């Protein structure tokens, strides 16, 4: 593998692309009309958030290198495979952090830079170094750091946080447990070998399947809030119910069949679910169906 591909893998590009997509949707939803003169701000916001997300991923690689060497799905990563040294990874992460923070402070605004940095600390250090090995609720508590991208997109364009932005945060926060626990069921033996207390390891698969169902129900309820508050209209509302209904059906089938392969399929669907949900938020916003109901939350919180 080339040096470029090794460093690119450190940034977890597929994860970063999903982060950037939800951040971009947050940017667009924060504006009433389609952007005309804001493209430079959008560009720098995406660059800063993307570089910072890549830095957090690289730090995660460095912190998890011993566990990655044990787990089957991560043994190929640059550190456990010996393709990159720990020093190079840390220097790379530090460089991405400095450039990302510099871009956000200089070209965007201080609030976005601060929130992005707090998200980086939350994921790369609080979750990776402490929560991941301290409690089977690691992904629930640590999910807060991963739920910030649409808020970061929102603050990029507006310079403040509103309740609408927090609703977007709540959607990803509620989505994270069923998304990740489905993967944890599929990779249960890997996590057990690495001594990482994921819920299927500590409380069993059936207990985890029940919690996946419960959190999926919570997720469906939270995804209705954009419609109830007037943030979005019928296009999004119908899509949210259909996408959520399929998600719930898959989790119920997972509980019924006890199939690890279905856990993997549920995990993959959860990624498409989030992408499509945010895509419909965006489509609905510009079709102007959201004008059917008055906006309830427009005043800045931060």
mmCIF file of C-alpha atoms in Angstrom:
data_model
loop_
_atom_site.group_PDB
_atom_site.id
_atom_site.type_symbol
_atom_site.label_atom_id
_atom_site.label_comp_id
_atom_site.label_asym_id
_atom_site.label_seq_id
_atom_site.Cartn_x
_atom_site.Cartn_y
_atom_site.Cartn_z
ATOM 1 C CA UNK A 1 0.000 0.000 0.000
ATOM 2 C CA UNK A 2 1.347 3.468 -0.912
ATOM 3 C CA UNK A 3 2.183 6.036 1.773
ATOM 4 C CA UNK A 4 -0.698 8.209 0.569
ATOM 5 C CA UNK A 5 -3.219 5.368 0.985
ATOM 6 C CA UNK A 6 -1.840 4.564 4.437
ATOM 7 C CA UNK A 7 -2.306 8.115 5.660
ATOM 8 C CA UNK A 8 -5.699 8.329 3.977
ATOM 9 C CA UNK A 9 -6.813 5.178 5.796
ATOM 10 C CA UNK A 10 -5.836 6.802 9.091
ATOM 11 C CA UNK A 11 -8.528 9.428 8.521
ATOM 12 C CA UNK A 12 -11.315 6.817 8.113
ATOM 13 C CA UNK A 13 -12.481 8.472 4.859
ATOM 14 C CA UNK A 14 -15.868 6.708 4.686
ATOM 15 C CA UNK A 15 -16.733 7.912 8.177
ATOM 16 C CA UNK A 16 -15.480 11.421 7.406
ATOM 17 C CA UNK A 17 -17.604 11.549 4.237
ATOM 18 C CA UNK A 18 -20.728 10.762 6.288
ATOM 19 C CA UNK A 19 -19.685 13.415 8.820
ATOM 20 C CA UNK A 20 -19.206 15.982 6.070
ATOM 21 C CA UNK A 21 -22.531 15.130 4.456
ATOM 22 C CA UNK A 22 -24.476 15.668 7.686
ATOM 23 C CA UNK A 23 -22.476 18.854 8.329
ATOM 24 C CA UNK A 24 -23.338 20.091 4.827
ATOM 25 C CA UNK A 25 -27.021 19.400 5.410
ATOM 26 C CA UNK A 26 -26.772 21.375 8.660
ATOM 27 C CA UNK A 27 -25.285 24.281 6.686
ATOM 28 C CA UNK A 28 -28.072 24.275 4.115
ATOM 29 C CA UNK A 29 -30.860 23.857 6.668
ATOM 30 C CA UNK A 30 -29.590 26.890 8.596
ATOM 31 C CA UNK A 31 -30.343 29.098 5.561
ATOM 32 C CA UNK A 32 -33.849 29.921 4.406
ATOM 33 C CA UNK A 33 -32.867 30.198 0.735
ATOM 34 C CA UNK A 34 -30.442 28.315 -1.470
ATOM 35 C CA UNK A 35 -26.925 29.751 -0.959
ATOM 36 C CA UNK A 36 -25.695 32.171 -3.610
ATOM 37 C CA UNK A 37 -22.797 34.065 -2.072
ATOM 38 C CA UNK A 38 -21.933 31.730 0.812
ATOM 39 C CA UNK A 39 -20.004 29.080 -1.131
ATOM 40 C CA UNK A 40 -16.589 30.199 0.126
ATOM 41 C CA UNK A 41 -17.778 29.916 3.725
ATOM 42 C CA UNK A 42 -19.258 26.484 3.009
ATOM 43 C CA UNK A 43 -15.971 25.387 1.424
ATOM 44 C CA UNK A 44 -13.811 26.459 4.363
ATOM 45 C CA UNK A 45 -16.265 25.005 6.852
ATOM 46 C CA UNK A 46 -16.124 21.639 5.097
ATOM 47 C CA UNK A 47 -12.310 21.761 4.943
ATOM 48 C CA UNK A 48 -11.937 22.608 8.628
ATOM 49 C CA UNK A 49 -14.494 20.059 9.846
ATOM 50 C CA UNK A 50 -13.097 17.385 7.510
ATOM 51 C CA UNK A 51 -9.483 17.871 8.590
ATOM 52 C CA UNK A 52 -10.446 17.870 12.275
ATOM 53 C CA UNK A 53 -12.514 14.702 11.829
ATOM 54 C CA UNK A 54 -9.581 13.044 10.079
ATOM 55 C CA UNK A 55 -7.315 14.070 12.952
ATOM 56 C CA UNK A 56 -9.675 12.516 15.508
ATOM 57 C CA UNK A 57 -9.743 9.300 13.459
ATOM 58 C CA UNK A 58 -5.932 9.194 13.305
ATOM 59 C CA UNK A 59 -5.684 9.616 17.076
ATOM 60 C CA UNK A 60 -8.201 6.795 17.422
ATOM 61 C CA UNK A 61 -5.947 4.590 15.262
ATOM 62 C CA UNK A 62 -2.987 5.405 17.507
ATOM 63 C CA UNK A 63 -4.880 4.810 20.757
ATOM 64 C CA UNK A 64 -6.422 1.517 19.575
ATOM 65 C CA UNK A 65 -3.348 0.002 17.905
ATOM 66 C CA UNK A 66 -3.007 -2.866 20.419
ATOM 67 C CA UNK A 67 -6.689 -3.780 20.228
ATOM 68 C CA UNK A 68 -6.608 -3.389 16.435
ATOM 69 C CA UNK A 69 -3.795 -5.941 16.236
ATOM 70 C CA UNK A 70 -6.038 -8.483 17.992
ATOM 71 C CA UNK A 71 -9.296 -7.829 16.156
ATOM 72 C CA UNK A 72 -9.750 -9.502 12.782
ATOM 73 C CA UNK A 73 -11.428 -6.546 11.062
ATOM 74 C CA UNK A 74 -8.689 -4.073 12.066
ATOM 75 C CA UNK A 75 -5.469 -6.083 11.731
ATOM 76 C CA UNK A 76 -4.806 -4.580 8.296
ATOM 77 C CA UNK A 77 -4.716 -0.998 9.587
ATOM 78 C CA UNK A 78 -1.443 0.940 9.108
ATOM 79 C CA UNK A 79 -0.279 0.748 12.737
ATOM 80 C CA UNK A 80 -0.893 -2.934 13.617
ATOM 81 C CA UNK A 81 0.392 -3.983 10.182
ATOM 82 C CA UNK A 82 3.599 -2.036 10.791
ATOM 83 C CA UNK A 83 3.234 0.164 7.714
ATOM 84 C CA UNK A 84 3.340 3.362 9.801
ATOM 85 C CA UNK A 85 4.994 4.138 13.125
ATOM 86 C CA UNK A 86 3.158 5.590 16.117
ATOM 87 C CA UNK A 87 5.277 8.760 15.893
ATOM 88 C CA UNK A 88 4.288 9.367 12.275
ATOM 89 C CA UNK A 89 0.617 8.859 13.098
ATOM 90 C CA UNK A 90 0.724 11.329 16.000
ATOM 91 C CA UNK A 91 2.561 13.925 13.920
ATOM 92 C CA UNK A 92 0.029 13.476 11.133
ATOM 93 C CA UNK A 93 -2.889 13.851 13.576
ATOM 94 C CA UNK A 94 -1.308 16.939 15.109
ATOM 95 C CA UNK A 95 -0.773 18.531 11.698
ATOM 96 C CA UNK A 96 -4.389 17.897 10.660
ATOM 97 C CA UNK A 97 -5.607 19.349 13.962
ATOM 98 C CA UNK A 98 -3.541 22.518 13.631
ATOM 99 C CA UNK A 99 -4.562 23.127 10.022
ATOM 100 C CA UNK A 100 -8.218 22.277 10.685
ATOM 101 C CA UNK A 101 -8.474 24.549 13.718
ATOM 102 C CA UNK A 102 -6.611 27.317 11.907
ATOM 103 C CA UNK A 103 -9.000 27.151 8.961
ATOM 104 C CA UNK A 104 -12.067 27.284 11.218
ATOM 105 C CA UNK A 105 -10.794 30.164 13.363
ATOM 106 C CA UNK A 106 -9.505 32.265 10.452
ATOM 107 C CA UNK A 107 -12.057 31.566 7.695
ATOM 108 C CA UNK A 108 -15.208 30.491 9.606
ATOM 109 C CA UNK A 109 -15.795 31.542 13.239
ATOM 110 C CA UNK A 110 -14.525 30.864 16.725
ATOM 111 C CA UNK A 111 -17.682 29.089 17.934
ATOM 112 C CA UNK A 112 -17.431 26.454 15.197
ATOM 113 C CA UNK A 113 -13.721 26.004 15.937
ATOM 114 C CA UNK A 114 -14.378 25.547 19.671
ATOM 115 C CA UNK A 115 -17.240 23.085 19.150
ATOM 116 C CA UNK A 116 -15.199 21.136 16.596
ATOM 117 C CA UNK A 117 -12.234 20.954 18.959
ATOM 118 C CA UNK A 118 -14.473 19.774 21.816
ATOM 119 C CA UNK A 119 -15.880 17.074 19.511
ATOM 120 C CA UNK A 120 -12.343 15.991 18.634
ATOM 121 C CA UNK A 121 -11.404 15.769 22.313
ATOM 122 C CA UNK A 122 -14.633 13.925 23.092
ATOM 123 C CA UNK A 123 -14.121 11.245 20.452
ATOM 124 C CA UNK A 124 -10.348 10.918 20.261
ATOM 125 C CA UNK A 125 -9.638 11.058 23.976
ATOM 126 C CA UNK A 126 -12.697 10.800 26.282
ATOM 127 C CA UNK A 127 -14.379 8.039 24.269
ATOM 128 C CA UNK A 128 -11.318 6.222 22.903
ATOM 129 C CA UNK A 129 -9.116 6.330 26.005
ATOM 130 C CA UNK A 130 -11.742 6.077 28.750
ATOM 131 C CA UNK A 131 -15.348 5.329 27.874
ATOM 132 C CA UNK A 132 -14.633 2.602 25.323
ATOM 133 C CA UNK A 133 -12.986 0.424 27.977
ATOM 134 C CA UNK A 134 -14.843 1.646 31.046
ATOM 135 C CA UNK A 135 -18.522 0.871 30.408
ATOM 136 C CA UNK A 136 -20.781 -1.077 28.032
ATOM 137 C CA UNK A 137 -22.682 2.212 27.643
ATOM 138 C CA UNK A 138 -19.582 3.626 25.946
ATOM 139 C CA UNK A 139 -21.231 4.202 22.600
ATOM 140 C CA UNK A 140 -24.279 5.865 24.173
ATOM 141 C CA UNK A 141 -22.279 8.405 26.168
ATOM 142 C CA UNK A 142 -19.532 8.805 23.595
ATOM 143 C CA UNK A 143 -22.093 9.194 20.826
ATOM 144 C CA UNK A 144 -22.451 12.857 21.757
ATOM 145 C CA UNK A 145 -19.111 13.634 20.105
ATOM 146 C CA UNK A 146 -20.158 11.923 16.874
ATOM 147 C CA UNK A 147 -23.520 13.702 16.775
ATOM 148 C CA UNK A 148 -22.111 17.222 16.402
ATOM 149 C CA UNK A 149 -21.459 17.523 12.607
ATOM 150 C CA UNK A 150 -24.847 19.067 11.659
ATOM 151 C CA UNK A 151 -24.473 21.504 14.563
ATOM 152 C CA UNK A 152 -21.003 22.418 13.304
ATOM 153 C CA UNK A 153 -22.469 22.969 9.855
ATOM 154 C CA UNK A 154 -25.193 25.146 11.356
ATOM 155 C CA UNK A 155 -22.763 27.312 13.341
ATOM 156 C CA UNK A 156 -20.503 27.631 10.297
ATOM 157 C CA UNK A 157 -23.216 29.579 8.502
ATOM 158 C CA UNK A 158 -24.929 31.367 11.389
ATOM 159 C CA UNK A 159 -22.384 31.709 14.186
ATOM 160 C CA UNK A 160 -24.811 30.384 16.781
ATOM 161 C CA UNK A 161 -26.679 27.259 17.906
ATOM 162 C CA UNK A 162 -30.479 27.022 17.832
ATOM 163 C CA UNK A 163 -32.911 24.354 18.983
ATOM 164 C CA UNK A 164 -33.305 23.293 15.343
ATOM 165 C CA UNK A 165 -29.600 22.465 15.250
ATOM 166 C CA UNK A 166 -29.958 20.503 18.480
ATOM 167 C CA UNK A 167 -32.759 18.443 16.926
ATOM 168 C CA UNK A 168 -30.298 17.380 14.218
ATOM 169 C CA UNK A 169 -27.816 16.543 16.970
ATOM 170 C CA UNK A 170 -30.500 14.465 18.712
ATOM 171 C CA UNK A 171 -31.202 12.433 15.577
ATOM 172 C CA UNK A 172 -27.590 11.282 15.214
ATOM 173 C CA UNK A 173 -27.243 10.816 18.975
ATOM 174 C CA UNK A 174 -30.257 8.454 19.002
ATOM 175 C CA UNK A 175 -29.063 6.723 15.803
ATOM 176 C CA UNK A 176 -25.589 5.862 17.103
ATOM 177 C CA UNK A 177 -26.431 3.033 19.591
ATOM 178 C CA UNK A 178 -28.537 0.838 17.248
ATOM 179 C CA UNK A 179 -26.078 1.529 14.430
ATOM 180 C CA UNK A 180 -22.996 0.530 16.400
ATOM 181 C CA UNK A 181 -24.519 -2.257 18.511
ATOM 182 C CA UNK A 182 -25.550 -4.067 15.318
ATOM 183 C CA UNK A 183 -21.866 -4.078 14.325
ATOM 184 C CA UNK A 184 -20.881 -5.104 17.857
ATOM 185 C CA UNK A 185 -23.140 -8.172 17.631
ATOM 186 C CA UNK A 186 -21.576 -9.161 14.322
ATOM 187 C CA UNK A 187 -18.056 -8.645 15.728
ATOM 188 C CA UNK A 188 -18.751 -9.834 19.256
ATOM 189 C CA UNK A 189 -15.850 -12.313 19.371
ATOM 190 C CA UNK A 190 -13.423 -9.669 18.162
ATOM 191 C CA UNK A 191 -14.424 -7.269 20.938
ATOM 192 C CA UNK A 192 -14.258 -10.069 23.515
ATOM 193 C CA UNK A 193 -10.705 -11.002 22.415
ATOM 194 C CA UNK A 194 -9.639 -7.357 22.665
ATOM 195 C CA UNK A 195 -11.259 -7.059 26.121
ATOM 196 C CA UNK A 196 -13.472 -4.168 25.033
ATOM 197 C CA UNK A 197 -16.724 -4.194 27.051
ATOM 198 C CA UNK A 198 -19.221 -3.708 24.241
ATOM 199 C CA UNK A 199 -22.802 -4.470 25.241
ATOM 200 C CA UNK A 200 -23.037 -7.887 23.488
ATOM 201 C CA UNK A 201 -19.863 -8.969 25.315
ATOM 202 C CA UNK A 202 -20.923 -7.842 28.795
ATOM 203 C CA UNK A 203 -24.697 -8.437 28.693
ATOM 204 C CA UNK A 204 -25.209 -10.902 25.854
ATOM 205 C CA UNK A 205 -26.625 -10.713 22.356
ATOM 206 C CA UNK A 206 -30.321 -10.955 23.303
ATOM 207 C CA UNK A 207 -30.030 -8.081 25.765
ATOM 208 C CA UNK A 208 -28.296 -6.007 23.082
ATOM 209 C CA UNK A 209 -30.934 -6.865 20.477
ATOM 210 C CA UNK A 210 -33.654 -5.642 22.850
ATOM 211 C CA UNK A 211 -31.803 -2.369 23.383
ATOM 212 C CA UNK A 212 -31.317 -1.952 19.646
ATOM 213 C CA UNK A 213 -35.104 -2.172 19.230
ATOM 214 C CA UNK A 214 -35.735 0.307 22.061
ATOM 215 C CA UNK A 215 -33.220 2.826 20.745
ATOM 216 C CA UNK A 216 -34.612 2.476 17.227
ATOM 217 C CA UNK A 217 -38.055 3.387 18.579
ATOM 218 C CA UNK A 218 -36.507 6.401 20.321
ATOM 219 C CA UNK A 219 -34.798 7.291 17.052
ATOM 220 C CA UNK A 220 -38.068 7.195 15.110
ATOM 221 C CA UNK A 221 -39.688 9.480 17.705
ATOM 222 C CA UNK A 222 -36.798 11.951 17.549
ATOM 223 C CA UNK A 223 -36.884 12.017 13.734
ATOM 224 C CA UNK A 224 -40.483 13.233 13.877
ATOM 225 C CA UNK A 225 -39.452 16.415 15.708
ATOM 226 C CA UNK A 226 -38.367 18.326 12.580
ATOM 227 C CA UNK A 227 -41.923 17.936 11.259
ATOM 228 C CA UNK A 228 -43.608 18.738 14.581
ATOM 229 C CA UNK A 229 -41.605 21.952 15.008
ATOM 230 C CA UNK A 230 -42.143 23.125 11.441
ATOM 231 C CA UNK A 231 -38.507 22.660 10.538
ATOM 232 C CA UNK A 232 -39.553 20.241 7.766
ATOM 233 C CA UNK A 233 -42.744 19.214 6.009
ATOM 234 C CA UNK A 234 -44.579 16.211 4.631
ATOM 235 C CA UNK A 235 -41.873 15.008 2.249
ATOM 236 C CA UNK A 236 -39.449 14.539 5.115
ATOM 237 C CA UNK A 237 -42.123 13.256 7.512
ATOM 238 C CA UNK A 238 -43.228 10.454 5.165
ATOM 239 C CA UNK A 239 -39.617 9.537 4.358
ATOM 240 C CA UNK A 240 -38.693 9.463 8.058
ATOM 241 C CA UNK A 241 -41.567 7.103 8.846
ATOM 242 C CA UNK A 242 -40.775 4.777 5.933
ATOM 243 C CA UNK A 243 -37.031 4.688 6.599
ATOM 244 C CA UNK A 244 -37.588 4.292 10.329
ATOM 245 C CA UNK A 245 -40.196 1.599 9.774
ATOM 246 C CA UNK A 246 -37.740 -0.469 7.761
ATOM 247 C CA UNK A 247 -35.042 0.065 10.390
ATOM 248 C CA UNK A 248 -37.397 -1.107 13.144
ATOM 249 C CA UNK A 249 -38.521 -4.110 11.067
ATOM 250 C CA UNK A 250 -34.895 -5.156 10.588
ATOM 251 C CA UNK A 251 -34.172 -4.882 14.319
ATOM 252 C CA UNK A 252 -37.259 -6.985 15.106
ATOM 253 C CA UNK A 253 -36.149 -9.601 12.586
ATOM 254 C CA UNK A 254 -32.700 -9.551 14.165
ATOM 255 C CA UNK A 255 -34.252 -10.330 17.549
ATOM 256 C CA UNK A 256 -36.376 -13.074 16.001
ATOM 257 C CA UNK A 257 -33.747 -14.822 13.895
ATOM 258 C CA UNK A 258 -30.630 -14.304 16.075
ATOM 259 C CA UNK A 259 -28.635 -14.080 12.842
ATOM 260 C CA UNK A 260 -25.159 -12.451 12.954
ATOM 261 C CA UNK A 261 -25.401 -11.892 9.202
ATOM 262 C CA UNK A 262 -28.625 -9.942 9.704
ATOM 263 C CA UNK A 263 -26.791 -7.874 12.327
ATOM 264 C CA UNK A 264 -24.285 -6.969 9.613
ATOM 265 C CA UNK A 265 -27.079 -6.116 7.180
ATOM 266 C CA UNK A 266 -28.736 -3.974 9.865
ATOM 267 C CA UNK A 267 -25.466 -2.144 10.418
ATOM 268 C CA UNK A 268 -25.087 -1.454 6.689
ATOM 269 C CA UNK A 269 -28.698 -0.317 6.382
ATOM 270 C CA UNK A 270 -28.262 2.070 9.313
ATOM 271 C CA UNK A 271 -25.622 3.978 7.317
ATOM 272 C CA UNK A 272 -27.907 4.304 4.309
ATOM 273 C CA UNK A 273 -30.743 5.211 6.662
ATOM 274 C CA UNK A 274 -28.888 8.228 8.048
ATOM 275 C CA UNK A 275 -27.723 9.386 4.623
ATOM 276 C CA UNK A 276 -31.217 9.148 3.135
ATOM 277 C CA UNK A 277 -32.864 10.741 6.178
ATOM 278 C CA UNK A 278 -30.618 13.797 5.915
ATOM 279 C CA UNK A 279 -31.024 13.857 2.139
ATOM 280 C CA UNK A 280 -34.795 14.085 2.568
ATOM 281 C CA UNK A 281 -34.339 16.821 5.162
ATOM 282 C CA UNK A 282 -32.470 18.762 2.497
ATOM 283 C CA UNK A 283 -34.936 18.018 -0.310
ATOM 284 C CA UNK A 284 -37.903 18.965 1.857
ATOM 285 C CA UNK A 285 -36.220 22.197 2.941
ATOM 286 C CA UNK A 286 -35.862 23.480 -0.615
ATOM 287 C CA UNK A 287 -39.234 22.296 -1.826
ATOM 288 C CA UNK A 288 -40.578 24.638 0.887
ATOM 289 C CA UNK A 289 -43.027 22.145 2.319
ATOM 290 C CA UNK A 290 -41.700 23.144 5.714
ATOM 291 C CA UNK A 291 -43.713 26.380 5.443
ATOM 292 C CA UNK A 292 -46.911 24.473 6.247
ATOM 293 C CA UNK A 293 -46.208 24.912 9.955
ATOM 294 C CA UNK A 294 -44.642 27.917 11.748
ATOM 295 C CA UNK A 295 -41.055 27.654 12.943
ATOM 296 C CA UNK A 296 -41.030 27.179 16.694
ATOM 297 C CA UNK A 297 -37.310 27.401 17.419
ATOM 298 C CA UNK A 298 -35.403 30.229 15.808
ATOM 299 C CA UNK A 299 -33.707 32.047 18.677
ATOM 300 C CA UNK A 300 -30.030 31.321 19.277
ATOM 301 C CA UNK A 301 -29.157 29.157 22.286
ATOM 302 C CA UNK A 302 -25.415 29.708 21.984
#
